[in-house]
């Protein structure tokens, strides 16, 4: 049984495995660029799954990898055979091109089950979900919205609240509609026009 190093599909026949590589990963029976020791595609098929110390070096960047299969996958990062027909950006794997194409189509198949926000890429959803899981120690004194970082709170204050409030306190940066600061009690607020 042979396993594809790119998508982990299993093949009982070397013939079907080679056809799969040709169709789905742009790797035909033609030789790949020569790698460490003069190995070619045919050698790579027989060396799949070989492990140990990093012994296969990339001829482009010198990075050393443990298996011929991982070297083949790494080599694609230099070749990038998959091209976006809209912006001409190139990708090493077909799945990355398909993810990228959603930027142009506006398709957002991934959504947060906690707030409903949609994303075009699963990685962006994964990053977003951290917002819900991390403690929000910085809270807005005006709307009580929580933030993970103080810089995000300050940005929120300036964009959402201070833009609508004509006065701000030079001591604590709190905004108000009158000249009196509700946060620190200061009466010396400056006009935002300054």
CSV table of C-alpha atoms in Angstrom, one decimal:
chain,number,residue,atom,x,y,z
A,1,UNK,CA,0.0,0.0,0.0
A,2,UNK,CA,1.4,3.4,-1.0
A,3,UNK,CA,0.4,6.7,0.6
A,4,UNK,CA,0.4,10.0,-1.2
A,5,UNK,CA,2.7,12.4,0.7
A,6,UNK,CA,0.5,15.4,-0.3
A,7,UNK,CA,-3.0,14.3,0.7
A,8,UNK,CA,-2.5,10.9,2.4
A,9,UNK,CA,-4.7,8.9,0.1
A,10,UNK,CA,-3.8,5.2,0.0
A,11,UNK,CA,-3.1,3.3,-3.2
A,12,UNK,CA,-2.7,-0.5,-3.6
A,13,UNK,CA,-1.3,-0.1,-7.2
A,14,UNK,CA,1.7,1.9,-8.2
A,15,UNK,CA,0.0,2.6,-11.5
A,16,UNK,CA,-3.0,4.3,-9.7
A,17,UNK,CA,-0.7,6.2,-7.4
A,18,UNK,CA,1.2,7.6,-10.4
A,19,UNK,CA,-2.0,8.6,-12.1
A,20,UNK,CA,-3.2,10.3,-8.9
A,21,UNK,CA,0.1,12.3,-8.7
A,22,UNK,CA,-0.3,13.4,-12.3
A,23,UNK,CA,-4.0,14.5,-12.0
A,24,UNK,CA,-4.1,16.1,-8.6
A,25,UNK,CA,-0.5,17.3,-7.8
A,26,UNK,CA,0.9,18.0,-11.3
A,27,UNK,CA,3.6,15.3,-10.8
A,28,UNK,CA,3.8,13.1,-13.9
A,29,UNK,CA,6.2,10.4,-14.9
A,30,UNK,CA,8.6,13.0,-16.1
A,31,UNK,CA,11.6,13.6,-13.9
A,32,UNK,CA,11.5,16.1,-11.1
A,33,UNK,CA,14.4,18.5,-10.9
A,34,UNK,CA,17.4,16.5,-9.6
A,35,UNK,CA,17.7,16.4,-5.8
A,36,UNK,CA,20.3,15.1,-3.4
A,37,UNK,CA,22.3,12.2,-4.8
A,38,UNK,CA,20.8,12.6,-8.3
A,39,UNK,CA,17.5,11.1,-7.2
A,40,UNK,CA,14.5,11.5,-9.5
A,41,UNK,CA,10.8,11.0,-9.3
A,42,UNK,CA,11.1,7.2,-9.8
A,43,UNK,CA,13.5,7.0,-6.9
A,44,UNK,CA,11.2,9.0,-4.8
A,45,UNK,CA,8.3,6.5,-5.2
A,46,UNK,CA,10.5,3.8,-3.8
A,47,UNK,CA,11.8,5.9,-0.9
A,48,UNK,CA,8.4,7.1,0.4
A,49,UNK,CA,8.2,6.8,4.1
A,50,UNK,CA,11.9,6.4,4.8
A,51,UNK,CA,12.8,8.2,8.0
A,52,UNK,CA,15.8,9.0,10.1
A,53,UNK,CA,18.1,12.0,10.3
A,54,UNK,CA,17.6,14.7,7.7
A,55,UNK,CA,19.5,13.4,4.7
A,56,UNK,CA,17.7,14.9,1.7
A,57,UNK,CA,18.8,18.4,0.8
A,58,UNK,CA,16.9,20.8,-1.4
A,59,UNK,CA,19.1,22.0,-4.3
A,60,UNK,CA,17.4,25.4,-4.3
A,61,UNK,CA,17.6,26.5,-0.7
A,62,UNK,CA,19.7,23.8,1.0
A,63,UNK,CA,17.0,22.9,3.5
A,64,UNK,CA,17.4,19.3,4.7
A,65,UNK,CA,14.5,16.9,5.1
A,66,UNK,CA,14.1,13.4,6.5
A,67,UNK,CA,12.3,11.7,3.6
A,68,UNK,CA,12.3,11.9,-0.2
A,69,UNK,CA,8.5,12.4,0.0
A,70,UNK,CA,8.8,15.5,2.2
A,71,UNK,CA,11.6,16.8,-0.1
A,72,UNK,CA,9.3,16.4,-3.1
A,73,UNK,CA,6.6,18.4,-1.2
A,74,UNK,CA,9.1,21.0,-0.2
A,75,UNK,CA,10.4,21.4,-3.8
A,76,UNK,CA,6.9,22.4,-4.8
A,77,UNK,CA,7.3,25.6,-2.7
A,78,UNK,CA,9.9,26.7,-5.2
A,79,UNK,CA,8.1,25.5,-8.4
A,80,UNK,CA,4.5,26.7,-7.6
A,81,UNK,CA,2.7,25.2,-10.6
A,82,UNK,CA,-0.8,26.3,-9.6
A,83,UNK,CA,-1.6,29.8,-10.9
A,84,UNK,CA,-4.7,32.0,-10.1
A,85,UNK,CA,-6.4,32.9,-13.3
A,86,UNK,CA,-7.6,36.2,-11.8
A,87,UNK,CA,-4.5,37.8,-10.2
A,88,UNK,CA,-1.7,35.4,-11.4
A,89,UNK,CA,-0.5,34.6,-7.9
A,90,UNK,CA,1.1,31.2,-7.8
A,91,UNK,CA,0.8,28.3,-5.3
A,92,UNK,CA,2.7,25.2,-4.5
A,93,UNK,CA,-0.4,23.1,-3.9
A,94,UNK,CA,-3.8,23.0,-5.6
A,95,UNK,CA,-5.7,23.2,-2.3
A,96,UNK,CA,-3.9,26.5,-1.5
A,97,UNK,CA,-5.1,27.9,-4.9
A,98,UNK,CA,-8.6,26.8,-4.2
A,99,UNK,CA,-8.5,28.6,-0.8
A,100,UNK,CA,-7.1,31.7,-2.4
A,101,UNK,CA,-9.8,31.8,-5.1
A,102,UNK,CA,-12.4,32.5,-2.4
A,103,UNK,CA,-10.8,35.9,-2.0
A,104,UNK,CA,-12.0,36.8,-5.5
A,105,UNK,CA,-15.4,35.0,-5.4
A,106,UNK,CA,-16.3,36.3,-1.9
A,107,UNK,CA,-17.3,32.7,-0.9
A,108,UNK,CA,-17.2,32.4,2.9
A,109,UNK,CA,-17.9,28.7,3.8
A,110,UNK,CA,-16.4,28.8,7.3
A,111,UNK,CA,-18.3,30.5,10.1
A,112,UNK,CA,-17.8,31.0,13.9
A,113,UNK,CA,-20.4,29.0,15.8
A,114,UNK,CA,-20.1,31.4,18.7
A,115,UNK,CA,-20.8,34.7,16.9
A,116,UNK,CA,-21.7,33.8,13.3
A,117,UNK,CA,-18.9,35.7,11.6
A,118,UNK,CA,-18.0,34.2,8.3
A,119,UNK,CA,-14.5,33.6,6.7
A,120,UNK,CA,-13.2,32.5,3.4
A,121,UNK,CA,-10.3,30.5,4.9
A,122,UNK,CA,-10.4,28.0,7.7
A,123,UNK,CA,-7.1,29.4,9.1
A,124,UNK,CA,-8.7,32.8,9.6
A,125,UNK,CA,-11.6,31.2,11.4
A,126,UNK,CA,-9.2,29.4,13.7
A,127,UNK,CA,-7.4,32.7,14.5
A,128,UNK,CA,-10.7,34.4,15.1
A,129,UNK,CA,-11.9,31.8,17.5
A,130,UNK,CA,-9.1,32.7,19.9
A,131,UNK,CA,-10.9,36.0,20.5
A,132,UNK,CA,-13.7,34.1,22.2
A,133,UNK,CA,-11.3,31.9,24.2
A,134,UNK,CA,-8.9,34.5,25.6
A,135,UNK,CA,-9.6,36.6,28.7
A,136,UNK,CA,-10.4,40.1,27.8
A,137,UNK,CA,-8.8,42.2,30.6
A,138,UNK,CA,-9.3,45.6,29.0
A,139,UNK,CA,-12.8,47.0,29.0
A,140,UNK,CA,-14.2,50.1,27.5
A,141,UNK,CA,-15.6,52.5,30.2
A,142,UNK,CA,-18.3,53.7,27.7
A,143,UNK,CA,-19.8,50.5,26.2
A,144,UNK,CA,-18.1,47.8,28.3
A,145,UNK,CA,-16.8,45.9,25.3
A,146,UNK,CA,-13.8,43.8,26.2
A,147,UNK,CA,-10.4,43.6,24.5
A,148,UNK,CA,-7.4,41.2,24.8
A,149,UNK,CA,-4.8,44.0,24.4
A,150,UNK,CA,-4.8,47.6,25.7
A,151,UNK,CA,-3.7,48.9,22.3
A,152,UNK,CA,-7.0,47.4,20.8
A,153,UNK,CA,-9.0,49.2,23.6
A,154,UNK,CA,-7.3,52.5,22.8
A,155,UNK,CA,-8.0,52.1,19.1
A,156,UNK,CA,-11.6,51.3,19.8
A,157,UNK,CA,-11.9,54.4,22.0
A,158,UNK,CA,-10.5,56.7,19.3
A,159,UNK,CA,-12.4,55.2,16.4
A,160,UNK,CA,-15.8,54.6,18.1
A,161,UNK,CA,-16.2,57.0,21.0
A,162,UNK,CA,-13.7,59.9,20.8
A,163,UNK,CA,-14.6,60.7,17.3
A,164,UNK,CA,-18.1,61.5,18.5
A,165,UNK,CA,-17.1,63.3,21.7
A,166,UNK,CA,-15.8,66.9,21.3
A,167,UNK,CA,-13.7,66.9,24.5
A,168,UNK,CA,-11.0,64.6,25.7
A,169,UNK,CA,-9.0,64.4,28.9
A,170,UNK,CA,-5.2,64.8,28.4
A,171,UNK,CA,-4.5,62.8,31.6
A,172,UNK,CA,-6.5,59.6,30.9
A,173,UNK,CA,-7.6,60.1,27.3
A,174,UNK,CA,-11.3,59.7,28.2
A,175,UNK,CA,-13.8,61.5,26.0
A,176,UNK,CA,-17.0,63.3,26.9
A,177,UNK,CA,-19.6,65.7,25.6
A,178,UNK,CA,-18.9,68.2,28.4
A,179,UNK,CA,-15.6,69.5,29.7
A,180,UNK,CA,-15.7,67.2,32.7
A,181,UNK,CA,-13.9,63.8,32.7
A,182,UNK,CA,-16.1,61.0,34.2
A,183,UNK,CA,-13.1,58.7,34.6
A,184,UNK,CA,-10.6,60.7,36.6
A,185,UNK,CA,-12.7,63.7,37.7
A,186,UNK,CA,-10.5,66.2,35.9
A,187,UNK,CA,-12.2,69.4,34.7
A,188,UNK,CA,-9.5,70.5,32.3
A,189,UNK,CA,-10.5,68.7,29.2
A,190,UNK,CA,-9.3,70.0,25.8
A,191,UNK,CA,-11.4,70.4,22.7
A,192,UNK,CA,-10.8,67.6,20.0
A,193,UNK,CA,-10.3,70.4,17.5
A,194,UNK,CA,-6.9,71.2,19.0
